[in-house]
């Protein structure tokens, strides 16, 4: 087996902030999340994966969340989250098989009127320290809007990093799908908010999930079941999920820009508290 895999899940702006604070708190105790044989990032996790793997110090990521002067710009989507819930939740809660459900969501994503892709790319470009693939092995998860199948973009695919991250973050109805090699891609969270099961084959898997406490147990989305499958294959798995303070900071709308500072601060505090346990599992 390979040694270690790091899984970074989705969770909106609040998820990016919480993971940034968490990484900083862990780094203060010498725990380097980036020391993984592979980093798998989905949506918000794709942004953090690209940032960490390209060498941005966790302390800098944290400051970019808590200092208003350093906070990246954000472009409010043209549709509010309640409209998203009204259209998407019935599909998510349907009894259709995961693949059929994802295809329906992909159809909805392609038909939605959202902001222009270039505007979204400009925003994401400001969040990435480099738009070149890092030397470390990172995989960015997105979903084909037509087939419903997931893809793991990596440096070996010849895809622009910015486009891969944008695809992984293309939440249906909010942001436009991203065209790559004549295929249309949407948020990797439409397969699973975390995609922890993609870490099959690694001896140790550290899962950092902003949404774990939400109890998403839809078919294909159940993180507990994914972790169970990894363990059944011989992997050791350690899950870090928001504690009570972090859940309160993230709130009910993780897409809201005002969640960034409190979520990052809660992540920092949690990272400091969790450092000993994570170091015991992950090393330094």
PDB file of N, CA and C in Angstrom, residues 11-58:
ATOM      1  N   UNK A  11     -17.402  22.564   1.125  1.00  0.00           N
ATOM      2  CA  UNK A  11     -18.050  23.284   2.216  1.00  0.00           C
ATOM      3  C   UNK A  11     -18.151  24.782   2.009  1.00  0.00           C
ATOM      4  N   UNK A  12     -18.071  25.248   0.765  1.00  0.00           N
ATOM      5  CA  UNK A  12     -18.267  26.663   0.492  1.00  0.00           C
ATOM      6  C   UNK A  12     -17.161  27.545   1.041  1.00  0.00           C
ATOM      7  N   UNK A  13     -17.450  28.842   1.115  1.00  0.00           N
ATOM      8  CA  UNK A  13     -16.467  29.792   1.627  1.00  0.00           C
ATOM      9  C   UNK A  13     -16.121  29.499   3.075  1.00  0.00           C
ATOM     10  N   UNK A  14     -17.125  29.113   3.855  1.00  0.00           N
ATOM     11  CA  UNK A  14     -16.877  28.782   5.257  1.00  0.00           C
ATOM     12  C   UNK A  14     -15.971  27.565   5.365  1.00  0.00           C
ATOM     13  N   UNK A  15     -16.153  26.601   4.472  1.00  0.00           N
ATOM     14  CA  UNK A  15     -15.310  25.412   4.480  1.00  0.00           C
ATOM     15  C   UNK A  15     -13.863  25.739   4.170  1.00  0.00           C
ATOM     16  N   UNK A  16     -13.640  26.614   3.186  1.00  0.00           N
ATOM     17  CA  UNK A  16     -12.281  27.048   2.875  1.00  0.00           C
ATOM     18  C   UNK A  16     -11.655  27.708   4.100  1.00  0.00           C
ATOM     19  N   UNK A  17     -12.413  28.584   4.737  1.00  0.00           N
ATOM     20  CA  UNK A  17     -11.902  29.318   5.894  1.00  0.00           C
ATOM     21  C   UNK A  17     -11.603  28.382   7.058  1.00  0.00           C
ATOM     22  N   UNK A  18     -12.530  27.470   7.345  1.00  0.00           N
ATOM     23  CA  UNK A  18     -12.331  26.551   8.467  1.00  0.00           C
ATOM     24  C   UNK A  18     -11.111  25.670   8.229  1.00  0.00           C
ATOM     25  N   UNK A  19     -10.968  25.122   7.026  1.00  0.00           N
ATOM     26  CA  UNK A  19      -9.811  24.280   6.732  1.00  0.00           C
ATOM     27  C   UNK A  19      -8.511  25.072   6.773  1.00  0.00           C
ATOM     28  N   UNK A  20      -8.560  26.338   6.362  1.00  0.00           N
ATOM     29  CA  UNK A  20      -7.366  27.190   6.418  1.00  0.00           C
ATOM     30  C   UNK A  20      -6.945  27.412   7.863  1.00  0.00           C
ATOM     31  N   UNK A  21      -7.912  27.726   8.721  1.00  0.00           N
ATOM     32  CA  UNK A  21      -7.605  27.910  10.131  1.00  0.00           C
ATOM     33  C   UNK A  21      -7.118  26.626  10.770  1.00  0.00           C
ATOM     34  N   UNK A  22      -7.759  25.517  10.434  1.00  0.00           N
ATOM     35  CA  UNK A  22      -7.372  24.216  10.974  1.00  0.00           C
ATOM     36  C   UNK A  22      -5.930  23.881  10.583  1.00  0.00           C
ATOM     37  N   UNK A  23      -5.596  24.081   9.315  1.00  0.00           N
ATOM     38  CA  UNK A  23      -4.239  23.792   8.839  1.00  0.00           C
ATOM     39  C   UNK A  23      -3.217  24.647   9.582  1.00  0.00           C
ATOM     40  N   UNK A  24      -3.565  25.905   9.849  1.00  0.00           N
ATOM     41  CA  UNK A  24      -2.661  26.804  10.577  1.00  0.00           C
ATOM     42  C   UNK A  24      -2.484  26.318  12.009  1.00  0.00           C
ATOM     43  N   UNK A  25      -3.572  25.960  12.665  1.00  0.00           N
ATOM     44  CA  UNK A  25      -3.481  25.475  14.033  1.00  0.00           C
ATOM     45  C   UNK A  25      -2.658  24.206  14.145  1.00  0.00           C
ATOM     46  N   UNK A  26      -2.803  23.305  13.180  1.00  0.00           N
ATOM     47  CA  UNK A  26      -2.005  22.080  13.171  1.00  0.00           C
ATOM     48  C   UNK A  26      -0.537  22.386  12.896  1.00  0.00           C
ATOM     49  N   UNK A  27      -0.297  23.315  11.966  1.00  0.00           N
ATOM     50  CA  UNK A  27       1.079  23.646  11.594  1.00  0.00           C
ATOM     51  C   UNK A  27       1.843  24.265  12.755  1.00  0.00           C
ATOM     52  N   UNK A  28       1.154  24.969  13.632  1.00  0.00           N
ATOM     53  CA  UNK A  28       1.820  25.553  14.798  1.00  0.00           C
ATOM     54  C   UNK A  28       2.471  24.472  15.663  1.00  0.00           C
ATOM     55  N   UNK A  29       1.908  23.270  15.628  1.00  0.00           N
ATOM     56  CA  UNK A  29       2.467  22.145  16.384  1.00  0.00           C
ATOM     57  C   UNK A  29       3.332  21.244  15.506  1.00  0.00           C
ATOM     58  N   UNK A  30       3.629  21.700  14.320  1.00  0.00           N
ATOM     59  CA  UNK A  30       4.517  20.952  13.444  1.00  0.00           C
ATOM     60  C   UNK A  30       3.845  19.916  12.581  1.00  0.00           C
ATOM     61  N   UNK A  31       2.495  19.887  12.564  1.00  0.00           N
ATOM     62  CA  UNK A  31       1.775  18.915  11.737  1.00  0.00           C
ATOM     63  C   UNK A  31       1.583  19.504  10.341  1.00  0.00           C
ATOM     64  N   UNK A  32       2.189  18.916   9.350  1.00  0.00           N
ATOM     65  CA  UNK A  32       2.127  19.418   7.971  1.00  0.00           C
ATOM     66  C   UNK A  32       1.159  18.561   7.166  1.00  0.00           C
ATOM     67  N   UNK A  33      -0.022  19.079   6.907  1.00  0.00           N
ATOM     68  CA  UNK A  33      -1.008  18.336   6.134  1.00  0.00           C
ATOM     69  C   UNK A  33      -0.507  18.000   4.736  1.00  0.00           C
ATOM     70  N   UNK A  34       0.323  18.871   4.219  1.00  0.00           N
ATOM     71  CA  UNK A  34       0.765  18.712   2.836  1.00  0.00           C
ATOM     72  C   UNK A  34       1.674  17.496   2.664  1.00  0.00           C
ATOM     73  N   UNK A  35       2.182  16.944   3.760  1.00  0.00           N
ATOM     74  CA  UNK A  35       3.057  15.774   3.665  1.00  0.00           C
ATOM     75  C   UNK A  35       2.234  14.518   3.431  1.00  0.00           C
ATOM     76  N   UNK A  36       1.694  14.422   2.252  1.00  0.00           N
ATOM     77  CA  UNK A  36       0.871  13.277   1.866  1.00  0.00           C
ATOM     78  C   UNK A  36       1.344  12.763   0.516  1.00  0.00           C
ATOM     79  N   UNK A  37       1.171  11.470   0.301  1.00  0.00           N
ATOM     80  CA  UNK A  37       1.498  10.920  -1.010  1.00  0.00           C
ATOM     81  C   UNK A  37       0.506  11.377  -2.069  1.00  0.00           C
ATOM     82  N   UNK A  38      -0.726  11.660  -1.618  1.00  0.00           N
ATOM     83  CA  UNK A  38      -1.741  12.196  -2.527  1.00  0.00           C
ATOM     84  C   UNK A  38      -2.701  13.066  -1.740  1.00  0.00           C
ATOM     85  N   UNK A  39      -3.107  14.178  -2.356  1.00  0.00           N
ATOM     86  CA  UNK A  39      -4.121  15.054  -1.771  1.00  0.00           C
ATOM     87  C   UNK A  39      -5.315  15.063  -2.707  1.00  0.00           C
ATOM     88  N   UNK A  40      -6.485  14.717  -2.177  1.00  0.00           N
ATOM     89  CA  UNK A  40      -7.712  14.662  -2.969  1.00  0.00           C
ATOM     90  C   UNK A  40      -8.614  15.806  -2.517  1.00  0.00           C
ATOM     91  N   UNK A  41      -8.904  16.739  -3.415  1.00  0.00           N
ATOM     92  CA  UNK A  41      -9.697  17.912  -3.057  1.00  0.00           C
ATOM     93  C   UNK A  41     -10.989  17.992  -3.843  1.00  0.00           C
ATOM     94  N   UNK A  42     -12.061  18.285  -3.142  1.00  0.00           N
ATOM     95  CA  UNK A  42     -13.368  18.440  -3.766  1.00  0.00           C
ATOM     96  C   UNK A  42     -13.930  19.806  -3.432  1.00  0.00           C
ATOM     97  N   UNK A  43     -14.280  20.589  -4.460  1.00  0.00           N
ATOM     98  CA  UNK A  43     -14.924  21.893  -4.277  1.00  0.00           C
ATOM     99  C   UNK A  43     -14.064  22.795  -3.391  1.00  0.00           C
ATOM    100  N   UNK A  44     -14.551  23.199  -2.223  1.00  0.00           N
ATOM    101  CA  UNK A  44     -13.726  24.011  -1.325  1.00  0.00           C
ATOM    102  C   UNK A  44     -12.397  23.328  -1.059  1.00  0.00           C
ATOM    103  N   UNK A  45     -12.441  22.003  -0.921  1.00  0.00           N
ATOM    104  CA  UNK A  45     -11.216  21.249  -0.691  1.00  0.00           C
ATOM    105  C   UNK A  45     -10.254  21.305  -1.855  1.00  0.00           C
ATOM    106  N   UNK A  46     -10.770  21.495  -3.066  1.00  0.00           N
ATOM    107  CA  UNK A  46      -9.902  21.635  -4.235  1.00  0.00           C
ATOM    108  C   UNK A  46      -9.093  22.923  -4.145  1.00  0.00           C
ATOM    109  N   UNK A  47      -9.743  23.995  -3.683  1.00  0.00           N
ATOM    110  CA  UNK A  47      -9.045  25.274  -3.524  1.00  0.00           C
ATOM    111  C   UNK A  47      -7.936  25.137  -2.496  1.00  0.00           C
ATOM    112  N   UNK A  48      -8.259  24.567  -1.330  1.00  0.00           N
ATOM    113  CA  UNK A  48      -7.264  24.431  -0.260  1.00  0.00           C
ATOM    114  C   UNK A  48      -6.151  23.474  -0.668  1.00  0.00           C
ATOM    115  N   UNK A  49      -6.499  22.404  -1.382  1.00  0.00           N
ATOM    116  CA  UNK A  49      -5.482  21.459  -1.852  1.00  0.00           C
ATOM    117  C   UNK A  49      -4.473  22.145  -2.759  1.00  0.00           C
ATOM    118  N   UNK A  50      -4.967  22.940  -3.703  1.00  0.00           N
ATOM    119  CA  UNK A  50      -4.071  23.646  -4.623  1.00  0.00           C
ATOM    120  C   UNK A  50      -3.213  24.660  -3.892  1.00  0.00           C
ATOM    121  N   UNK A  51      -3.797  25.331  -2.910  1.00  0.00           N
ATOM    122  CA  UNK A  51      -3.047  26.324  -2.147  1.00  0.00           C
ATOM    123  C   UNK A  51      -1.926  25.671  -1.349  1.00  0.00           C
ATOM    124  N   UNK A  52      -2.255  24.653  -0.580  1.00  0.00           N
ATOM    125  CA  UNK A  52      -1.260  23.987   0.261  1.00  0.00           C
ATOM    126  C   UNK A  52      -0.179  23.307  -0.575  1.00  0.00           C
ATOM    127  N   UNK A  53      -0.600  22.594  -1.613  1.00  0.00           N
ATOM    128  CA  UNK A  53       0.360  21.826  -2.412  1.00  0.00           C
ATOM    129  C   UNK A  53       1.319  22.723  -3.173  1.00  0.00           C
ATOM    130  N   UNK A  54       0.905  23.948  -3.455  1.00  0.00           N
ATOM    131  CA  UNK A  54       1.788  24.879  -4.155  1.00  0.00           C
ATOM    132  C   UNK A  54       2.640  25.695  -3.191  1.00  0.00           C
ATOM    133  N   UNK A  55       2.616  25.312  -1.916  1.00  0.00           N
ATOM    134  CA  UNK A  55       3.576  25.892  -0.976  1.00  0.00           C
ATOM    135  C   UNK A  55       3.117  27.095  -0.190  1.00  0.00           C
ATOM    136  N   UNK A  56       1.853  27.458  -0.255  1.00  0.00           N
ATOM    137  CA  UNK A  56       1.380  28.584   0.546  1.00  0.00           C
ATOM    138  C   UNK A  56       1.370  28.190   2.022  1.00  0.00           C
ATOM    139  N   UNK A  57       2.054  28.933   2.890  1.00  0.00           N
ATOM    140  CA  UNK A  57       2.070  28.597   4.312  1.00  0.00           C
ATOM    141  C   UNK A  57       0.658  28.681   4.897  1.00  0.00           C
ATOM    142  N   UNK A  58       0.278  27.734   5.749  1.00  0.00           N
ATOM    143  CA  UNK A  58      -1.044  27.790   6.375  1.00  0.00           C
ATOM    144  C   UNK A  58      -1.309  29.103   7.097  1.00  0.00           C
TER     145      UNK A  58
END
